[in-house]
Short mmCIF file of C-alpha atoms in Angstrom, two decimals:
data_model
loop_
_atom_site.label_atom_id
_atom_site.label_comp_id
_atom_site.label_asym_id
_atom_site.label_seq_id
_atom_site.Cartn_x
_atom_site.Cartn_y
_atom_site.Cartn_z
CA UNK A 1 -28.15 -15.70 -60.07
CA UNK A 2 -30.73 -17.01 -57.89
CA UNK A 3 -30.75 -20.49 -59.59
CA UNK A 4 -26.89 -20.65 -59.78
CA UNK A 5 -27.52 -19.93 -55.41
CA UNK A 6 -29.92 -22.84 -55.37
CA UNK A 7 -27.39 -25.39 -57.58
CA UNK A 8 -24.43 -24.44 -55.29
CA UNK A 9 -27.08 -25.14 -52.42
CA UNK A 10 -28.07 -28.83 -53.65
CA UNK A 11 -24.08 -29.10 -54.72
CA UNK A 12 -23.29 -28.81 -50.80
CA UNK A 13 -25.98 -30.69 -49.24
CA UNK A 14 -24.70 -33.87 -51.74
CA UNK A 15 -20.81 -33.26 -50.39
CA UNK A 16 -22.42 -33.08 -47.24
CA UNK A 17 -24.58 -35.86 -47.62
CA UNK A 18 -21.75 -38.23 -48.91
CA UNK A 19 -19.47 -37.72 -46.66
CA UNK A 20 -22.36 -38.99 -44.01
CA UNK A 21 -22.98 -42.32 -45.92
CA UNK A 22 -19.82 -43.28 -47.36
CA UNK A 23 -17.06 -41.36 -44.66
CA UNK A 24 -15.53 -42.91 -41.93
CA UNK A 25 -18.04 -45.00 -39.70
CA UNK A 26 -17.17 -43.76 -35.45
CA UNK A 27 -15.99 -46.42 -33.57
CA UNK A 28 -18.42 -48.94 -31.68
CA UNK A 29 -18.54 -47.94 -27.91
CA UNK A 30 -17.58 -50.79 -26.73
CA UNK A 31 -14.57 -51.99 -25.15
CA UNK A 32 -12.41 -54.60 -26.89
CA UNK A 33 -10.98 -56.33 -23.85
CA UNK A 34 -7.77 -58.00 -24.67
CA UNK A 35 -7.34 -62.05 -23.65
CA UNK A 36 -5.53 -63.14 -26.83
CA UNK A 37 -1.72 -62.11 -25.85
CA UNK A 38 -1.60 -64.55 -22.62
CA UNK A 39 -2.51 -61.79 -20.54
CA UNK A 40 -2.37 -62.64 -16.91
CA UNK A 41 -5.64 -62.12 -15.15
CA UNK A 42 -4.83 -64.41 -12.04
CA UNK A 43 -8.36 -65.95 -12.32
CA UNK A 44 -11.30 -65.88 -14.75
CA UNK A 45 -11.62 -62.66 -16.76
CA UNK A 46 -15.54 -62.21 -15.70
CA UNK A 47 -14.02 -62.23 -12.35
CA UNK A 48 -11.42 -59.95 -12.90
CA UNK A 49 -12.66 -57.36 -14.62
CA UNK A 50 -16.32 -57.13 -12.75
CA UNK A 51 -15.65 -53.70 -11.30
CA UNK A 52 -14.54 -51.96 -15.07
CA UNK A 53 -17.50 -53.38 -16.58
CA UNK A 54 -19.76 -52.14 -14.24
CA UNK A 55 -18.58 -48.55 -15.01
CA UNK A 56 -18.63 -49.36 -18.29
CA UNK A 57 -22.14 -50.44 -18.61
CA UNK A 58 -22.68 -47.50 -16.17
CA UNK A 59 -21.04 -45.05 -18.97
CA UNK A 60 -23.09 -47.08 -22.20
CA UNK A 61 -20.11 -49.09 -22.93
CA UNK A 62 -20.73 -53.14 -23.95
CA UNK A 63 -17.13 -55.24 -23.83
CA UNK A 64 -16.19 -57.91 -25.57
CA UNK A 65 -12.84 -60.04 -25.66
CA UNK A 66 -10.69 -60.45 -28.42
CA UNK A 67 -10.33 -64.16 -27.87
CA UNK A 68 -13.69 -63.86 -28.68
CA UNK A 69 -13.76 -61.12 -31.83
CA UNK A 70 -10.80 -61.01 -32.91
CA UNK A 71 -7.79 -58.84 -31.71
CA UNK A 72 -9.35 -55.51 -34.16
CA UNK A 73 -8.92 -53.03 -32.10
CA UNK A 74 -9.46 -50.26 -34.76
CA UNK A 75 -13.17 -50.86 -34.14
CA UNK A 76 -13.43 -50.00 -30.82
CA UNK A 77 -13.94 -46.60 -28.71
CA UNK A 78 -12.02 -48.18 -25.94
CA UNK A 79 -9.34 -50.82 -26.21
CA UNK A 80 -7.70 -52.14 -22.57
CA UNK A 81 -4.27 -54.20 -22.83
CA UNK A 82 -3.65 -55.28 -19.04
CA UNK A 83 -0.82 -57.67 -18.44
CA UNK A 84 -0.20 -58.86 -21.99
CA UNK A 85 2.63 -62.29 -21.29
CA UNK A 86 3.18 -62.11 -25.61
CA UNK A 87 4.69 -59.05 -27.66
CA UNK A 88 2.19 -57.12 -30.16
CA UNK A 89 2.81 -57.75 -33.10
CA UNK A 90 4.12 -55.45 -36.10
CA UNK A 91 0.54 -55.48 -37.77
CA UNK A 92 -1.42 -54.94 -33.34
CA UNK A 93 0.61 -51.44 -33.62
CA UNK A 94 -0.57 -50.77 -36.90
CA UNK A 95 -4.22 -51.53 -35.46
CA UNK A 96 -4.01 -49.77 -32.71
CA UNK A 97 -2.62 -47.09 -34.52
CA UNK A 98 -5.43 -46.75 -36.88
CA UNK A 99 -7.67 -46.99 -33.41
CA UNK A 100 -6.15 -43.40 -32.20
CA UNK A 101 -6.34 -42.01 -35.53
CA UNK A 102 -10.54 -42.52 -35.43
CA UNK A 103 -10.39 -40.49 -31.93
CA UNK A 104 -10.03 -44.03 -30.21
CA UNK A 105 -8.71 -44.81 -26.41
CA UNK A 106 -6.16 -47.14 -25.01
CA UNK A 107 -5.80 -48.32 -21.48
CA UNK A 108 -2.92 -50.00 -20.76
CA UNK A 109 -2.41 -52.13 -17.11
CA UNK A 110 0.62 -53.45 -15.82
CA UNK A 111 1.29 -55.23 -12.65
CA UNK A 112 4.84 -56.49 -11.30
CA UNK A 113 5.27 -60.07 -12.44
CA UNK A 114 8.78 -60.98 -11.26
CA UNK A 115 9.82 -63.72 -13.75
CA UNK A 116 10.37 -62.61 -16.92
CA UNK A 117 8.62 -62.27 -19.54
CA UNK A 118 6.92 -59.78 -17.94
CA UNK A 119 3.78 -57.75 -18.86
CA UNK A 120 6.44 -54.59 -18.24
CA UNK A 121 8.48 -55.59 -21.01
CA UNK A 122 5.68 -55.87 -23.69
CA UNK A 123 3.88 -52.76 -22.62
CA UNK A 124 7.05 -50.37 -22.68
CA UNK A 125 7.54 -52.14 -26.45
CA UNK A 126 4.54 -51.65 -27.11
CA UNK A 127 4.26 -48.03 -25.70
CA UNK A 128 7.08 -47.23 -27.82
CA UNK A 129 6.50 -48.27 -30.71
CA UNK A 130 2.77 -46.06 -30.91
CA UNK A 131 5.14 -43.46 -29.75
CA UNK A 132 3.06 -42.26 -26.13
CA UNK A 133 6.18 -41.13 -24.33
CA UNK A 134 5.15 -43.11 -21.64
CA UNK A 135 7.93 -46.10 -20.32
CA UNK A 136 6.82 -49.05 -18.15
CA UNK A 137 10.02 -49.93 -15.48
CA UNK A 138 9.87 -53.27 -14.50
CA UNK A 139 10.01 -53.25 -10.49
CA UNK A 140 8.22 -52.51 -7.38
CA UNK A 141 6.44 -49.34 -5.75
CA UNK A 142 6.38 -49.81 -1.85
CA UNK A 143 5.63 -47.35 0.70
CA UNK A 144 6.14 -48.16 4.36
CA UNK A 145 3.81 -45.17 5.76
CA UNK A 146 1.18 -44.33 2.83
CA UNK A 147 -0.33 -47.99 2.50
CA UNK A 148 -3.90 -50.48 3.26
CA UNK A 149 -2.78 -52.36 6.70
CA UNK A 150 0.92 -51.60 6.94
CA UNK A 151 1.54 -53.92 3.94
CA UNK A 152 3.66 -51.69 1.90
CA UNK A 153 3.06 -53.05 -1.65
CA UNK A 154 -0.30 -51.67 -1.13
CA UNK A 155 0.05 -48.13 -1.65
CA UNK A 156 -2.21 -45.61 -1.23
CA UNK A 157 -1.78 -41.76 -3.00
CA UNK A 158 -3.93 -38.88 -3.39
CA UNK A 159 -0.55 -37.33 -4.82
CA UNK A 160 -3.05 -35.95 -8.32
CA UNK A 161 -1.43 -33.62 -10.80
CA UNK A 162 -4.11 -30.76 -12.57
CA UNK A 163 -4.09 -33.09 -15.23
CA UNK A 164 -7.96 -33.19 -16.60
CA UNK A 165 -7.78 -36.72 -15.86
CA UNK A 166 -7.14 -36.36 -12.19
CA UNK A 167 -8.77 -33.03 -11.37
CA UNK A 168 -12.33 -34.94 -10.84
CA UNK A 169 -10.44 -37.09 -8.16
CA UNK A 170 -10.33 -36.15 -4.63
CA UNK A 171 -10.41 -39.59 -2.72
CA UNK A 172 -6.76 -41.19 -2.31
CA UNK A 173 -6.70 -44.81 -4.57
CA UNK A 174 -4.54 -47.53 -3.61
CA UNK A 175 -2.83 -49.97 -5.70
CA UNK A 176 -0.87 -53.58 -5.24
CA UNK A 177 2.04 -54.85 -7.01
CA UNK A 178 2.61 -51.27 -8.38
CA UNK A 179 5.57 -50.87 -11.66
CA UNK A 180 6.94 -47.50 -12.23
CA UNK A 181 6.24 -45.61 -15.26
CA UNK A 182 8.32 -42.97 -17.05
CA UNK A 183 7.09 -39.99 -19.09
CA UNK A 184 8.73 -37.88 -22.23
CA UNK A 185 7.34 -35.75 -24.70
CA UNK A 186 3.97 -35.02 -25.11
CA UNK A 187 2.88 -37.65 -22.44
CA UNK A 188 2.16 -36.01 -18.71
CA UNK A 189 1.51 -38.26 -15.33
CA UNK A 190 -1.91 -37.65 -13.68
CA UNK A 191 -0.64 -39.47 -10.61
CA UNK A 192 2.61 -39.71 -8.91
CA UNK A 193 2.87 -42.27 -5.87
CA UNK A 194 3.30 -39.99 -2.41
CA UNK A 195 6.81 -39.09 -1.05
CA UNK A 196 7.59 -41.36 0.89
CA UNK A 197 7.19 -44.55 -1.71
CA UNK A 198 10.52 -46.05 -2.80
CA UNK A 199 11.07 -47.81 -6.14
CA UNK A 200 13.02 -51.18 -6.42
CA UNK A 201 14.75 -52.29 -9.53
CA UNK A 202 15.26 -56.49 -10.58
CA UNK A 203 18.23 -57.05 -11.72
CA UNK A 204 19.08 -60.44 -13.25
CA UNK A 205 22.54 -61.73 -12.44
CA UNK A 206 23.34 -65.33 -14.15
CA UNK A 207 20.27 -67.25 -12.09
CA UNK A 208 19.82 -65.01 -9.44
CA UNK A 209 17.84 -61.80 -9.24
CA UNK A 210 19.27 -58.75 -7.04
CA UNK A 211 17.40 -56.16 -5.71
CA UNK A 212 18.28 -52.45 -6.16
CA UNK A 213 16.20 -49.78 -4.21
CA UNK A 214 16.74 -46.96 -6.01
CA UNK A 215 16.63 -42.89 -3.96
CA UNK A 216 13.15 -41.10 -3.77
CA UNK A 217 11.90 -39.04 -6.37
CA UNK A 218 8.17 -38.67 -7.79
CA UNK A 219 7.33 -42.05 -9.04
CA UNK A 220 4.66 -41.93 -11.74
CA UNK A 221 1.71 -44.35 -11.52
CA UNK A 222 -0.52 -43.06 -14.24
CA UNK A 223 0.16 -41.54 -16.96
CA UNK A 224 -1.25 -40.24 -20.20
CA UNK A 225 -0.57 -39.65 -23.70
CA UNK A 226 -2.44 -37.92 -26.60
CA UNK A 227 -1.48 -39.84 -30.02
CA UNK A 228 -3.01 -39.22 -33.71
CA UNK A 229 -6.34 -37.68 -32.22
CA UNK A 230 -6.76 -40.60 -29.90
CA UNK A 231 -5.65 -41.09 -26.55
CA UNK A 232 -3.24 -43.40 -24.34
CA UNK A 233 -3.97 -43.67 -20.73
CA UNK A 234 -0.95 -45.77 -18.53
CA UNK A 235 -1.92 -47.63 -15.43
CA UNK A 236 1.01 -48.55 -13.15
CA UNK A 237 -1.58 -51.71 -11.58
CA UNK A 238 -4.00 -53.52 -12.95
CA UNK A 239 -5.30 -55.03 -9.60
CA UNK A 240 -6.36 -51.22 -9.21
CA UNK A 241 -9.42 -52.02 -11.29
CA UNK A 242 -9.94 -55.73 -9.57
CA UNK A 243 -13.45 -55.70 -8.10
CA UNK A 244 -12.09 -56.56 -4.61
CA UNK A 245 -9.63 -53.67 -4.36
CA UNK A 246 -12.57 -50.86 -5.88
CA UNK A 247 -14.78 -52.46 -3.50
CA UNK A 248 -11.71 -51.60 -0.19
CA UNK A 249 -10.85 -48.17 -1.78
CA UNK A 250 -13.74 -45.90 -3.36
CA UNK A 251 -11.14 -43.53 -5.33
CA UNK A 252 -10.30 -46.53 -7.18
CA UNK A 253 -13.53 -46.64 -8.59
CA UNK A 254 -13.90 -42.90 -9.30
CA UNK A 255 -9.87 -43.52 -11.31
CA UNK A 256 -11.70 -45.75 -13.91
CA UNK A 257 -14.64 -43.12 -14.35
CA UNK A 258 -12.14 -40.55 -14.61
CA UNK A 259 -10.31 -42.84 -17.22
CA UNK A 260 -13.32 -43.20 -19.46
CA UNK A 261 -14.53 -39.85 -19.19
CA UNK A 262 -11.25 -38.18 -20.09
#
């Protein structure tokens, strides 16, 4: 008996052993920063995306971007998509896919671009087809009283839901060029915009483009998703995250922490 005990020991330790060298390796923490679907930074990346990779350093992250690596996004912890002007691909889903299945997380930024094609476009495609529950709207988020300097596509909110996400947060963030997101299913907002912020639809009409302001109601402007063991997180603005905005508004810079930590 005892050396039957001992063999069923030795038999557990190599099961347990195996699965350490030859399972599943965890993903690299580092975040795969996506340049390689014409996504519109405005101005160098580096630039750009100075503030995030501060807190990412800050949190033992290292970046690097897929124009660089290679669009693989199933080998990173964190993956951020921010205003991709190209569609993903059939065989990008199945990456990212495979990225949430390893316990992986995906940021994804929009900002309003008025001529189509717009980043809103590819995002909501792309947020449908990993199935997130989580629409992009293509339009504006003003707001004429909760805003940086009277300039009302510069909204402000502290409007936080008791999502995990936002429960850390208590100073309000502001954002610029703002979309509008939707949310179904297992997806939940973290933020909504504050009351008083309106949402305006584009509507193309032969060459022209007519504006639609559409009534009140709780505007989502982050939003999150849980997906095959990963996670999806939904940003209504990119220029959130630009250094110059995290530098004007301090909840802006606890929003990405937040983000990361969730």
């Amino acid at each position: 008996m005892k050396r039957f005990f001992v063999l069923l020991v030795i038999v557990a330790l190599i099961f347990i052993l195996s699965g350490c060298i030859w399972g599943e390796k965890p993903l690299l923490k580092i975040a795969l920063i996506d340049d390689s679907h014409a996504n519109r930074f405005g101005e160098e990346e580096s630039e750009f995306f100075d503030g995030i990779i501060a807190i990412l350093a800050a949190k033992g992250y290292d970046y690097k971007y897929s124009s660089v690596v290679g669009f693989e996004p199933q080998n990173y912890a964190i993956v951020i998509l921010s205003m991709p002007g190209t569609s993903y691909s059939i065989s990008d889903i199945d990456k990212l896919e495979t990225q949430l299945t390893k316990k992986g997380k995906i940021i994804m930024m929009d900002m309003l671009v008025e001529v189509p094609p717009a980043s809103t476009f590819f995002l909501d495609a792309l947020s449908e087809g990993l199935n997130t529950g989580i629409g992009f709207v293509w339009g504006l988020v003003t707001d004429t009283v909760n805003n940086i300097g009277g300039n009302k596509i510069m909204i402000t909110s502290d409007n936080f839901t008791t999502h995990p996400l936002a429960s850390s947060l208590s100073a309000k963030i502001a954002m610029m060029m703002a979309t509008k997101l939707t949310v179904e299913g297992n997806a939940t907002v973290a933020i909504f915009a504050e009351s008083s912020a309106i949402f305006t639809t584009y509507v193309a009409s032969g060459d022209e483009v007519t504006y639609e302001p559409q009534i009140p109601a709780p505007i989502p402007i982050v939003a999150t998703s849980n997906i095959g063991g990963g996670k999806v997180v939904a940003i209504s603005s990119a220029y959130a995250f630009h250094g110059t905005l995290m530098g004007i508004v301090p909840g802006n810079t606890d929003l990405f922490e937040a983000v990361v930590d969730w």
